[in-house]
């Protein structure tokens, strides 16, 4: 299962979701843009994702130049990192160890550069299409928004197969994700028609940030959510438990292309895709809030799996590597094959009986009133070996034979013959 460590680097994640119109929300007072500082990056062309480490180092994806840059804390000169072969990279994340994760969008891959390393490693996200953003836990679980396939996927720490979070509605155009360390929930959003969603058991829409458009999000260690508006000129802040957002700042910025916040929630970083710069602004009340939450943040060490935050976790591909064994199957062993099943991955002949199954379809009241199934020829089969798959509404029959693996979401199936 995908674990979510509570110490997540809450970095810039590219998302398209919903924010209230600022003039209509009654947002709180804005921080003056005079407090904005431009960081000493130079030569940028369409900078995108930005991330900040716990040491204060700032990393930026220079999309137009196909490179990744680092500005060490306190330094005035940038450093180009040894990523090679990039083509329009977008998302970036950094963990507590200083390992970097970069989404190489046009090459449909996700790369890792370990702290101090000089050579990148491609992670096993085989089959992703137009990935846009990445988030990583200190335990090693990596999450990616698979925009082209309209899904949210991840690889667990030490694992070799990509998994899907079924409570993140399939069919959404996910551009970005983040993780709330106070709840261990994945926060995701997808496209102009989908709100920011807390991918918990109910995939609930986050209040006050759910009905109009926004662009990018970040979350600090207190669980405060930061989100930019669709025009890319403002950032709103929604503290944990709040129901109305506050305008963080009226930035002197033309087009926000990525945001990041430090762990303590005292400084916000943003890239300007038109002016080709990276800026930093203080967060109102950040120092007081960080001081008040330092004890709880330091003592919060609970690890949660996506089975807990998303009801179930469904494997979507098996991508073995030459250096690690294939992950043990997540399908629970059962003595007697079942004749009914629902969300999850099921081995035919072991977990469920072979035969023809019938479903009446998804409940009309469901958040995502569709059924989804995928059939693979055997356990551990890759997504390229998919035998059959479908997203549908209404009644459906499905014939399953022993040895196959079926993955389903949204419907209950009953043996019909």
mmCIF file of C-alpha atoms in Angstrom:
data_model
loop_
_atom_site.group_PDB
_atom_site.id
_atom_site.type_symbol
_atom_site.label_atom_id
_atom_site.label_comp_id
_atom_site.label_asym_id
_atom_site.label_seq_id
_atom_site.Cartn_x
_atom_site.Cartn_y
_atom_site.Cartn_z
ATOM 1 C CA UNK A 1 0.000 0.000 0.000
ATOM 2 C CA UNK A 2 1.039 3.598 -0.450
ATOM 3 C CA UNK A 3 2.111 5.109 2.829
ATOM 4 C CA UNK A 4 1.969 8.826 3.482
ATOM 5 C CA UNK A 5 4.642 10.009 5.878
ATOM 6 C CA UNK A 6 3.558 13.028 7.896
ATOM 7 C CA UNK A 7 6.764 14.917 7.005
ATOM 8 C CA UNK A 8 6.067 15.748 3.389
ATOM 9 C CA UNK A 9 7.817 18.359 1.333
ATOM 10 C CA UNK A 10 4.867 20.469 0.351
ATOM 11 C CA UNK A 11 6.114 21.763 -2.948
ATOM 12 C CA UNK A 12 4.673 23.427 -5.965
ATOM 13 C CA UNK A 13 2.155 21.126 -7.544
ATOM 14 C CA UNK A 14 0.540 21.989 -10.823
ATOM 15 C CA UNK A 15 -3.199 21.824 -10.487
ATOM 16 C CA UNK A 16 -6.217 23.366 -12.070
ATOM 17 C CA UNK A 17 -9.040 23.651 -9.576
ATOM 18 C CA UNK A 18 -11.404 26.034 -7.932
ATOM 19 C CA UNK A 19 -11.067 29.155 -5.786
ATOM 20 C CA UNK A 20 -13.611 31.760 -4.831
ATOM 21 C CA UNK A 21 -13.568 35.032 -6.708
ATOM 22 C CA UNK A 22 -11.549 37.263 -4.432
ATOM 23 C CA UNK A 23 -13.862 40.240 -4.624
ATOM 24 C CA UNK A 24 -16.777 38.065 -3.552
ATOM 25 C CA UNK A 25 -15.204 36.152 -0.678
ATOM 26 C CA UNK A 26 -14.568 38.898 1.786
ATOM 27 C CA UNK A 27 -10.959 37.676 2.014
ATOM 28 C CA UNK A 28 -8.800 39.135 4.757
ATOM 29 C CA UNK A 29 -6.270 41.924 4.398
ATOM 30 C CA UNK A 30 -3.554 41.527 1.782
ATOM 31 C CA UNK A 31 0.149 41.612 2.527
ATOM 32 C CA UNK A 32 1.912 44.461 0.730
ATOM 33 C CA UNK A 33 3.882 43.427 -2.335
ATOM 34 C CA UNK A 34 6.669 45.713 -1.121
ATOM 35 C CA UNK A 35 7.747 42.814 1.096
ATOM 36 C CA UNK A 36 8.307 40.675 -1.981
ATOM 37 C CA UNK A 37 11.902 39.726 -2.794
ATOM 38 C CA UNK A 38 13.188 38.393 -6.107
ATOM 39 C CA UNK A 39 15.596 35.485 -5.818
ATOM 40 C CA UNK A 40 18.865 35.602 -7.744
ATOM 41 C CA UNK A 41 18.024 33.104 -10.469
ATOM 42 C CA UNK A 42 18.918 34.304 -13.972
ATOM 43 C CA UNK A 43 18.337 33.230 -17.568
ATOM 44 C CA UNK A 44 14.992 31.612 -16.800
ATOM 45 C CA UNK A 45 12.547 30.857 -19.606
ATOM 46 C CA UNK A 46 9.012 29.914 -18.466
ATOM 47 C CA UNK A 47 9.975 28.752 -14.958
ATOM 48 C CA UNK A 48 7.472 26.221 -13.633
ATOM 49 C CA UNK A 49 7.530 24.109 -10.485
ATOM 50 C CA UNK A 50 9.406 25.349 -7.424
ATOM 51 C CA UNK A 51 10.392 23.560 -4.213
ATOM 52 C CA UNK A 52 12.131 24.523 -0.984
ATOM 53 C CA UNK A 53 14.100 22.134 1.235
ATOM 54 C CA UNK A 54 14.133 22.077 5.013
ATOM 55 C CA UNK A 55 17.590 23.690 4.792
ATOM 56 C CA UNK A 56 16.177 26.629 2.851
ATOM 57 C CA UNK A 57 17.609 25.657 -0.544
ATOM 58 C CA UNK A 58 15.308 26.619 -3.422
ATOM 59 C CA UNK A 59 14.906 24.513 -6.564
ATOM 60 C CA UNK A 60 13.177 25.626 -9.756
ATOM 61 C CA UNK A 61 12.262 23.904 -13.008
ATOM 62 C CA UNK A 62 13.412 26.065 -15.937
ATOM 63 C CA UNK A 63 10.971 24.612 -18.445
ATOM 64 C CA UNK A 64 12.014 26.658 -21.466
ATOM 65 C CA UNK A 65 15.679 25.720 -21.034
ATOM 66 C CA UNK A 66 14.987 22.082 -20.067
ATOM 67 C CA UNK A 67 16.994 22.270 -16.859
ATOM 68 C CA UNK A 68 16.681 22.311 -13.068
ATOM 69 C CA UNK A 69 18.393 24.999 -10.988
ATOM 70 C CA UNK A 70 19.303 25.249 -7.306
ATOM 71 C CA UNK A 71 19.899 28.314 -5.165
ATOM 72 C CA UNK A 72 21.561 27.271 -1.929
ATOM 73 C CA UNK A 73 20.313 29.047 1.191
ATOM 74 C CA UNK A 74 22.231 32.303 1.596
ATOM 75 C CA UNK A 75 23.866 32.056 -1.841
ATOM 76 C CA UNK A 76 23.612 34.590 -4.653
ATOM 77 C CA UNK A 77 24.632 32.318 -7.540
ATOM 78 C CA UNK A 78 22.506 29.531 -8.991
ATOM 79 C CA UNK A 79 23.703 26.011 -9.755
ATOM 80 C CA UNK A 80 22.488 23.804 -12.610
ATOM 81 C CA UNK A 81 21.760 20.256 -11.451
ATOM 82 C CA UNK A 82 22.823 17.174 -13.471
ATOM 83 C CA UNK A 83 19.479 16.255 -15.029
ATOM 84 C CA UNK A 84 19.833 15.250 -18.688
ATOM 85 C CA UNK A 85 17.441 14.706 -21.584
ATOM 86 C CA UNK A 86 14.645 16.841 -20.162
ATOM 87 C CA UNK A 87 11.852 18.014 -22.447
ATOM 88 C CA UNK A 88 9.461 20.595 -20.984
ATOM 89 C CA UNK A 89 9.815 19.500 -17.331
ATOM 90 C CA UNK A 90 7.136 20.854 -14.997
ATOM 91 C CA UNK A 91 6.693 19.527 -11.452
ATOM 92 C CA UNK A 92 9.361 19.206 -8.756
ATOM 93 C CA UNK A 93 9.539 17.966 -5.157
ATOM 94 C CA UNK A 94 12.256 17.590 -2.526
ATOM 95 C CA UNK A 95 12.227 15.428 0.605
ATOM 96 C CA UNK A 96 13.915 15.887 3.998
ATOM 97 C CA UNK A 97 16.985 14.012 2.788
ATOM 98 C CA UNK A 98 17.469 16.434 -0.078
ATOM 99 C CA UNK A 99 16.490 13.970 -2.807
ATOM 100 C CA UNK A 100 14.898 15.687 -5.809
ATOM 101 C CA UNK A 101 12.010 14.396 -7.920
ATOM 102 C CA UNK A 102 11.265 15.981 -11.300
ATOM 103 C CA UNK A 103 8.424 15.374 -13.749
ATOM 104 C CA UNK A 104 9.774 15.258 -17.312
ATOM 105 C CA UNK A 105 6.399 15.922 -18.906
ATOM 106 C CA UNK A 106 7.003 15.557 -22.625
ATOM 107 C CA UNK A 107 9.058 12.386 -22.087
ATOM 108 C CA UNK A 108 6.327 10.831 -19.902
ATOM 109 C CA UNK A 109 8.672 10.016 -17.046
ATOM 110 C CA UNK A 110 9.561 10.895 -13.462
ATOM 111 C CA UNK A 111 13.213 11.295 -12.452
ATOM 112 C CA UNK A 112 14.998 11.185 -9.107
ATOM 113 C CA UNK A 113 18.333 12.772 -8.235
ATOM 114 C CA UNK A 114 19.498 11.607 -4.828
ATOM 115 C CA UNK A 115 21.219 14.138 -2.580
ATOM 116 C CA UNK A 116 24.855 14.447 -3.627
ATOM 117 C CA UNK A 117 24.388 12.242 -6.698
ATOM 118 C CA UNK A 118 25.576 13.141 -10.194
ATOM 119 C CA UNK A 119 23.307 10.822 -12.155
ATOM 120 C CA UNK A 120 19.516 10.758 -12.354
ATOM 121 C CA UNK A 121 17.387 7.624 -12.019
ATOM 122 C CA UNK A 122 14.099 7.066 -13.815
ATOM 123 C CA UNK A 123 11.334 5.875 -11.509
ATOM 124 C CA UNK A 124 8.982 3.069 -12.495
ATOM 125 C CA UNK A 125 5.978 5.100 -13.622
ATOM 126 C CA UNK A 126 5.574 3.110 -16.809
ATOM 127 C CA UNK A 127 2.493 4.027 -18.798
ATOM 128 C CA UNK A 128 1.972 7.575 -17.502
ATOM 129 C CA UNK A 129 0.977 10.183 -20.054
ATOM 130 C CA UNK A 130 1.717 13.899 -19.705
ATOM 131 C CA UNK A 131 2.524 13.739 -15.984
ATOM 132 C CA UNK A 132 2.435 17.202 -14.476
ATOM 133 C CA UNK A 133 3.310 17.203 -10.790
ATOM 134 C CA UNK A 134 4.949 15.116 -8.099
ATOM 135 C CA UNK A 135 4.859 14.856 -4.313
ATOM 136 C CA UNK A 136 7.015 12.588 -2.169
ATOM 137 C CA UNK A 137 6.980 11.340 1.412
ATOM 138 C CA UNK A 138 10.112 10.941 3.494
ATOM 139 C CA UNK A 139 9.301 7.247 3.695
ATOM 140 C CA UNK A 140 9.864 7.137 -0.048
ATOM 141 C CA UNK A 141 6.354 6.964 -1.514
ATOM 142 C CA UNK A 142 6.097 9.054 -4.686
ATOM 143 C CA UNK A 143 2.821 10.465 -6.027
ATOM 144 C CA UNK A 144 2.253 11.707 -9.575
ATOM 145 C CA UNK A 145 -0.673 13.356 -11.352
ATOM 146 C CA UNK A 146 -1.090 11.320 -14.542
ATOM 147 C CA UNK A 147 -2.843 14.003 -16.568
ATOM 148 C CA UNK A 148 -3.053 12.159 -19.885
ATOM 149 C CA UNK A 149 -4.681 9.119 -18.273
ATOM 150 C CA UNK A 150 -6.965 11.191 -16.003
ATOM 151 C CA UNK A 151 -5.817 9.561 -12.771
ATOM 152 C CA UNK A 152 -3.679 9.932 -9.659
ATOM 153 C CA UNK A 153 -0.935 7.322 -9.220
ATOM 154 C CA UNK A 154 1.927 6.523 -6.895
ATOM 155 C CA UNK A 155 4.693 4.053 -6.057
ATOM 156 C CA UNK A 156 5.024 2.922 -2.426
ATOM 157 C CA UNK A 157 8.316 3.112 -0.569
ATOM 158 C CA UNK A 158 10.456 0.198 -1.717
ATOM 159 C CA UNK A 159 7.803 -0.892 -4.220
ATOM 160 C CA UNK A 160 8.000 -1.543 -7.930
ATOM 161 C CA UNK A 161 4.396 -1.189 -9.061
ATOM 162 C CA UNK A 162 2.338 1.920 -9.597
ATOM 163 C CA UNK A 163 -0.946 2.189 -7.686
ATOM 164 C CA UNK A 164 -4.065 4.249 -8.199
ATOM 165 C CA UNK A 165 -6.068 6.049 -5.508
ATOM 166 C CA UNK A 166 -9.646 5.069 -6.410
ATOM 167 C CA UNK A 167 -11.269 7.820 -4.356
ATOM 168 C CA UNK A 168 -9.576 10.330 -6.640
ATOM 169 C CA UNK A 169 -12.261 10.300 -9.337
ATOM 170 C CA UNK A 170 -10.907 8.760 -12.513
ATOM 171 C CA UNK A 171 -11.704 10.930 -15.497
ATOM 172 C CA UNK A 172 -10.513 14.157 -13.896
ATOM 173 C CA UNK A 173 -7.687 16.035 -15.569
ATOM 174 C CA UNK A 174 -5.322 15.943 -12.613
ATOM 175 C CA UNK A 175 -2.557 18.500 -12.899
ATOM 176 C CA UNK A 176 -1.460 18.580 -9.283
ATOM 177 C CA UNK A 177 -1.386 17.051 -5.823
ATOM 178 C CA UNK A 178 -0.158 17.722 -2.306
ATOM 179 C CA UNK A 179 -0.301 15.907 1.030
ATOM 180 C CA UNK A 180 -1.697 17.347 4.242
ATOM 181 C CA UNK A 181 0.698 16.187 7.000
ATOM 182 C CA UNK A 182 -1.858 16.800 9.733
ATOM 183 C CA UNK A 183 -4.387 14.349 8.284
ATOM 184 C CA UNK A 184 -2.207 12.298 5.911
ATOM 185 C CA UNK A 185 -4.809 12.892 3.207
ATOM 186 C CA UNK A 186 -3.868 13.438 -0.399
ATOM 187 C CA UNK A 187 -5.168 16.780 -1.662
ATOM 188 C CA UNK A 188 -5.757 16.788 -5.405
ATOM 189 C CA UNK A 189 -7.600 18.692 -8.067
ATOM 190 C CA UNK A 190 -8.179 18.293 -11.722
ATOM 191 C CA UNK A 191 -9.033 20.775 -14.353
ATOM 192 C CA UNK A 192 -11.429 23.635 -14.717
ATOM 193 C CA UNK A 193 -14.447 21.439 -14.027
ATOM 194 C CA UNK A 194 -13.155 19.802 -10.836
ATOM 195 C CA UNK A 195 -12.716 21.302 -7.364
ATOM 196 C CA UNK A 196 -9.835 20.857 -4.952
ATOM 197 C CA UNK A 197 -10.534 17.523 -3.318
ATOM 198 C CA UNK A 198 -9.432 15.972 -0.060
ATOM 199 C CA UNK A 199 -9.015 12.338 -1.126
ATOM 200 C CA UNK A 200 -10.343 10.874 2.096
ATOM 201 C CA UNK A 201 -13.121 8.311 2.358
ATOM 202 C CA UNK A 202 -15.572 10.771 0.839
ATOM 203 C CA UNK A 203 -13.290 12.617 -1.607
ATOM 204 C CA UNK A 204 -14.823 15.777 -0.198
ATOM 205 C CA UNK A 205 -14.555 19.197 -1.764
ATOM 206 C CA UNK A 206 -12.511 21.539 0.410
ATOM 207 C CA UNK A 207 -14.840 24.305 1.655
ATOM 208 C CA UNK A 208 -14.296 27.848 0.365
ATOM 209 C CA UNK A 209 -11.849 26.643 -2.306
ATOM 210 C CA UNK A 210 -14.191 24.570 -4.343
ATOM 211 C CA UNK A 211 -16.304 26.493 -6.765
ATOM 212 C CA UNK A 212 -14.172 28.687 -9.043
ATOM 213 C CA UNK A 213 -10.840 28.251 -10.802
ATOM 214 C CA UNK A 214 -7.291 28.206 -9.407
ATOM 215 C CA UNK A 215 -3.890 27.062 -10.527
ATOM 216 C CA UNK A 216 -1.349 25.803 -7.960
ATOM 217 C CA UNK A 217 -1.306 24.600 -4.345
ATOM 218 C CA UNK A 218 1.105 23.945 -1.492
ATOM 219 C CA UNK A 219 0.585 22.822 2.133
ATOM 220 C CA UNK A 220 2.771 23.570 5.155
ATOM 221 C CA UNK A 221 3.383 21.412 8.218
ATOM 222 C CA UNK A 222 0.456 23.027 10.039
ATOM 223 C CA UNK A 223 -1.928 21.893 7.319
ATOM 224 C CA UNK A 224 -2.431 25.388 5.938
ATOM 225 C CA UNK A 225 -3.421 25.265 2.281
ATOM 226 C CA UNK A 226 -2.080 27.871 -0.159
ATOM 227 C CA UNK A 227 -3.631 28.216 -3.612
ATOM 228 C CA UNK A 228 -3.219 30.673 -6.472
ATOM 229 C CA UNK A 229 -6.098 32.031 -8.540
ATOM 230 C CA UNK A 230 -6.542 31.220 -12.222
ATOM 231 C CA UNK A 231 -5.278 34.574 -13.537
ATOM 232 C CA UNK A 232 -2.063 33.753 -11.669
ATOM 233 C CA UNK A 233 -1.703 36.998 -9.742
ATOM 234 C CA UNK A 234 -3.013 36.214 -6.266
ATOM 235 C CA UNK A 235 -2.530 33.572 -3.573
ATOM 236 C CA UNK A 236 -5.125 32.585 -0.975
ATOM 237 C CA UNK A 237 -4.407 30.930 2.354
ATOM 238 C CA UNK A 238 -6.826 28.581 4.138
ATOM 239 C CA UNK A 239 -5.595 27.728 7.656
ATOM 240 C CA UNK A 240 -6.466 24.362 9.120
ATOM 241 C CA UNK A 241 -10.101 24.337 10.252
ATOM 242 C CA UNK A 242 -10.920 27.663 8.596
ATOM 243 C CA UNK A 243 -13.951 28.038 6.355
ATOM 244 C CA UNK A 244 -12.958 31.247 4.554
ATOM 245 C CA UNK A 245 -9.641 31.893 2.832
ATOM 246 C CA UNK A 246 -7.492 34.959 3.404
ATOM 247 C CA UNK A 247 -5.677 36.737 0.631
ATOM 248 C CA UNK A 248 -2.025 36.149 1.338
ATOM 249 C CA UNK A 249 -0.628 38.839 -0.921
ATOM 250 C CA UNK A 250 -1.274 40.900 -3.990
ATOM 251 C CA UNK A 251 1.953 39.860 -5.683
ATOM 252 C CA UNK A 252 3.679 41.944 -8.301
ATOM 253 C CA UNK A 253 3.628 39.009 -10.631
ATOM 254 C CA UNK A 254 2.325 38.443 -14.130
ATOM 255 C CA UNK A 255 1.591 34.713 -14.157
ATOM 256 C CA UNK A 256 2.111 32.317 -11.264
ATOM 257 C CA UNK A 257 3.378 28.975 -12.605
ATOM 258 C CA UNK A 258 4.201 27.264 -9.332
ATOM 259 C CA UNK A 259 4.175 27.867 -5.584
ATOM 260 C CA UNK A 260 5.920 26.328 -2.604
ATOM 261 C CA UNK A 261 5.909 26.994 1.121
ATOM 262 C CA UNK A 262 8.546 26.180 3.702
ATOM 263 C CA UNK A 263 7.691 23.626 6.384
ATOM 264 C CA UNK A 264 7.068 26.238 9.064
ATOM 265 C CA UNK A 265 4.665 28.140 6.849
ATOM 266 C CA UNK A 266 6.566 31.412 7.195
ATOM 267 C CA UNK A 267 7.664 31.974 3.577
ATOM 268 C CA UNK A 268 5.913 31.455 0.261
ATOM 269 C CA UNK A 269 7.788 31.054 -3.047
ATOM 270 C CA UNK A 270 6.283 31.594 -6.504
ATOM 271 C CA UNK A 271 7.509 31.408 -10.077
ATOM 272 C CA UNK A 272 6.471 34.001 -12.658
ATOM 273 C CA UNK A 273 6.162 32.354 -16.057
ATOM 274 C CA UNK A 274 5.921 35.642 -17.955
ATOM 275 C CA UNK A 275 8.481 37.770 -16.125
ATOM 276 C CA UNK A 276 10.807 34.724 -15.830
ATOM 277 C CA UNK A 277 11.623 35.108 -12.159
ATOM 278 C CA UNK A 278 11.194 33.496 -8.731
ATOM 279 C CA UNK A 279 9.960 35.574 -5.795
ATOM 280 C CA UNK A 280 9.594 35.087 -2.049
ATOM 281 C CA UNK A 281 7.123 36.719 0.344
ATOM 282 C CA UNK A 282 6.552 36.342 4.089
ATOM 283 C CA UNK A 283 3.329 34.675 5.222
ATOM 284 C CA UNK A 284 1.173 36.862 7.512
ATOM 285 C CA UNK A 285 1.241 35.411 11.016
ATOM 286 C CA UNK A 286 3.522 32.632 9.862
ATOM 287 C CA UNK A 287 6.106 33.047 12.609
ATOM 288 C CA UNK A 288 3.530 32.994 15.390
ATOM 289 C CA UNK A 289 1.692 30.017 13.903
ATOM 290 C CA UNK A 290 4.907 28.107 13.322
ATOM 291 C CA UNK A 291 6.031 28.668 16.906
ATOM 292 C CA UNK A 292 2.684 27.527 18.218
ATOM 293 C CA UNK A 293 2.713 24.348 16.172
ATOM 294 C CA UNK A 294 6.371 23.327 16.461
ATOM 295 C CA UNK A 295 5.759 20.733 19.172
ATOM 296 C CA UNK A 296 2.932 18.957 17.408
ATOM 297 C CA UNK A 297 4.776 18.969 14.096
ATOM 298 C CA UNK A 298 7.872 17.470 15.673
ATOM 299 C CA UNK A 299 5.980 14.734 17.469
ATOM 300 C CA UNK A 300 3.660 13.733 14.635
ATOM 301 C CA UNK A 301 5.138 10.512 13.261
ATOM 302 C CA UNK A 302 2.118 8.429 12.320
ATOM 303 C CA UNK A 303 2.298 6.776 8.918
ATOM 304 C CA UNK A 304 -0.907 6.207 6.980
ATOM 305 C CA UNK A 305 -1.572 4.225 3.840
ATOM 306 C CA UNK A 306 -3.764 5.226 0.913
ATOM 307 C CA UNK A 307 -6.038 2.382 1.938
ATOM 308 C CA UNK A 308 -6.919 4.565 4.900
ATOM 309 C CA UNK A 309 -7.116 7.886 3.093
ATOM 310 C CA UNK A 310 -8.739 6.563 -0.053
ATOM 311 C CA UNK A 311 -10.723 3.521 1.130
ATOM 312 C CA UNK A 312 -8.823 1.089 -1.115
ATOM 313 C CA UNK A 313 -5.663 0.989 -3.170
ATOM 314 C CA UNK A 314 -5.719 -0.656 -6.571
ATOM 315 C CA UNK A 315 -2.572 -1.750 -8.409
ATOM 316 C CA UNK A 316 -2.509 -0.547 -12.000
ATOM 317 C CA UNK A 317 0.795 -1.901 -13.248
ATOM 318 C CA UNK A 318 3.762 -3.979 -12.195
ATOM 319 C CA UNK A 319 7.091 -2.452 -13.096
ATOM 320 C CA UNK A 320 9.923 -4.660 -11.813
ATOM 321 C CA UNK A 321 13.428 -3.263 -11.693
ATOM 322 C CA UNK A 322 16.761 -5.002 -11.950
ATOM 323 C CA UNK A 323 17.757 -4.000 -8.437
ATOM 324 C CA UNK A 324 14.623 -4.753 -6.426
ATOM 325 C CA UNK A 325 12.273 -7.713 -6.186
ATOM 326 C CA UNK A 326 8.747 -7.430 -7.492
ATOM 327 C CA UNK A 327 6.493 -6.134 -4.745
ATOM 328 C CA UNK A 328 4.439 -8.703 -2.888
ATOM 329 C CA UNK A 329 0.862 -8.771 -4.116
ATOM 330 C CA UNK A 330 -1.480 -6.540 -2.174
ATOM 331 C CA UNK A 331 -4.439 -8.833 -2.863
ATOM 332 C CA UNK A 332 -5.455 -10.435 0.439
ATOM 333 C CA UNK A 333 -5.487 -14.256 0.487
ATOM 334 C CA UNK A 334 -8.890 -15.873 0.960
ATOM 335 C CA UNK A 335 -9.653 -19.539 1.679
ATOM 336 C CA UNK A 336 -12.944 -19.650 -0.237
ATOM 337 C CA UNK A 337 -13.377 -17.588 -3.405
ATOM 338 C CA UNK A 338 -16.052 -14.939 -3.056
ATOM 339 C CA UNK A 339 -19.027 -14.620 -5.393
ATOM 340 C CA UNK A 340 -19.421 -10.874 -4.863
ATOM 341 C CA UNK A 341 -16.778 -8.156 -4.930
ATOM 342 C CA UNK A 342 -16.368 -4.397 -5.151
ATOM 343 C CA UNK A 343 -13.528 -1.869 -5.153
ATOM 344 C CA UNK A 344 -10.065 -3.380 -5.277
ATOM 345 C CA UNK A 345 -7.864 -5.861 -7.125
ATOM 346 C CA UNK A 346 -9.019 -9.489 -7.180
ATOM 347 C CA UNK A 347 -7.358 -12.709 -8.341
ATOM 348 C CA UNK A 348 -9.888 -14.866 -10.189
ATOM 349 C CA UNK A 349 -10.003 -18.415 -8.856
ATOM 350 C CA UNK A 350 -8.338 -17.407 -5.580
ATOM 351 C CA UNK A 351 -10.043 -14.295 -4.255
ATOM 352 C CA UNK A 352 -13.201 -14.545 -6.354
ATOM 353 C CA UNK A 353 -14.781 -17.408 -8.247
ATOM 354 C CA UNK A 354 -14.517 -17.620 -12.023
ATOM 355 C CA UNK A 355 -17.696 -17.022 -14.035
ATOM 356 C CA UNK A 356 -19.969 -14.309 -15.367
ATOM 357 C CA UNK A 357 -20.602 -11.357 -13.047
ATOM 358 C CA UNK A 358 -23.294 -8.707 -13.193
ATOM 359 C CA UNK A 359 -23.509 -5.186 -11.778
ATOM 360 C CA UNK A 360 -26.497 -2.815 -11.761
ATOM 361 C CA UNK A 361 -24.081 0.117 -12.070
ATOM 362 C CA UNK A 362 -22.889 2.832 -9.741
ATOM 363 C CA UNK A 363 -25.317 4.529 -7.351
ATOM 364 C CA UNK A 364 -26.677 7.745 -8.846
ATOM 365 C CA UNK A 365 -25.762 9.544 -5.624
ATOM 366 C CA UNK A 366 -22.065 8.626 -5.873
ATOM 367 C CA UNK A 367 -19.484 11.419 -6.211
ATOM 368 C CA UNK A 368 -18.318 9.697 -9.398
ATOM 369 C CA UNK A 369 -21.360 7.806 -10.763
ATOM 370 C CA UNK A 370 -19.399 5.535 -13.056
ATOM 371 C CA UNK A 371 -18.032 2.008 -12.868
ATOM 372 C CA UNK A 372 -14.506 1.128 -13.919
ATOM 373 C CA UNK A 373 -12.891 -2.257 -14.497
ATOM 374 C CA UNK A 374 -9.549 -3.474 -15.833
ATOM 375 C CA UNK A 375 -8.655 -7.102 -16.549
ATOM 376 C CA UNK A 376 -5.066 -8.378 -16.575
ATOM 377 C CA UNK A 377 -3.900 -11.867 -17.632
ATOM 378 C CA UNK A 378 -2.034 -12.633 -14.395
ATOM 379 C CA UNK A 379 -0.773 -11.137 -11.135
ATOM 380 C CA UNK A 380 1.980 -8.631 -11.764
ATOM 381 C CA UNK A 381 1.039 -7.956 -15.379
ATOM 382 C CA UNK A 382 1.985 -4.516 -16.659
ATOM 383 C CA UNK A 383 -0.495 -1.930 -17.885
ATOM 384 C CA UNK A 384 0.665 -2.706 -21.429
ATOM 385 C CA UNK A 385 -0.726 -6.242 -21.022
ATOM 386 C CA UNK A 386 -4.243 -5.057 -20.234
ATOM 387 C CA UNK A 387 -6.827 -7.474 -21.683
ATOM 388 C CA UNK A 388 -9.889 -5.299 -21.295
ATOM 389 C CA UNK A 389 -10.949 -2.126 -19.533
ATOM 390 C CA UNK A 390 -13.993 0.098 -19.474
ATOM 391 C CA UNK A 391 -15.626 3.060 -17.783
ATOM 392 C CA UNK A 392 -19.415 2.896 -17.960
ATOM 393 C CA UNK A 393 -22.785 3.665 -16.422
ATOM 394 C CA UNK A 394 -25.671 1.293 -15.888
ATOM 395 C CA UNK A 395 -25.899 -2.493 -15.999
ATOM 396 C CA UNK A 396 -22.929 -4.516 -17.217
ATOM 397 C CA UNK A 397 -21.826 -8.166 -17.469
ATOM 398 C CA UNK A 398 -18.255 -9.357 -17.097
ATOM 399 C CA UNK A 399 -16.776 -12.818 -17.815
ATOM 400 C CA UNK A 400 -13.756 -13.750 -15.707
ATOM 401 C CA UNK A 401 -11.545 -16.834 -15.986
ATOM 402 C CA UNK A 402 -9.175 -18.387 -13.465
ATOM 403 C CA UNK A 403 -5.744 -16.818 -13.321
ATOM 404 C CA UNK A 404 -6.855 -13.357 -14.371
ATOM 405 C CA UNK A 405 -6.754 -10.298 -12.121
ATOM 406 C CA UNK A 406 -9.618 -7.810 -12.225
ATOM 407 C CA UNK A 407 -9.467 -4.318 -10.781
ATOM 408 C CA UNK A 408 -12.737 -2.491 -10.149
ATOM 409 C CA UNK A 409 -13.990 0.784 -8.775
ATOM 410 C CA UNK A 410 -17.448 2.215 -8.176
ATOM 411 C CA UNK A 411 -19.638 -0.905 -8.481
ATOM 412 C CA UNK A 412 -20.577 -4.106 -6.718
ATOM 413 C CA UNK A 413 -20.401 -7.282 -8.848
ATOM 414 C CA UNK A 414 -22.330 -10.494 -8.187
ATOM 415 C CA UNK A 415 -21.791 -13.931 -9.771
ATOM 416 C CA UNK A 416 -24.573 -14.505 -12.277
ATOM 417 C CA UNK A 417 -23.584 -17.799 -13.792
#
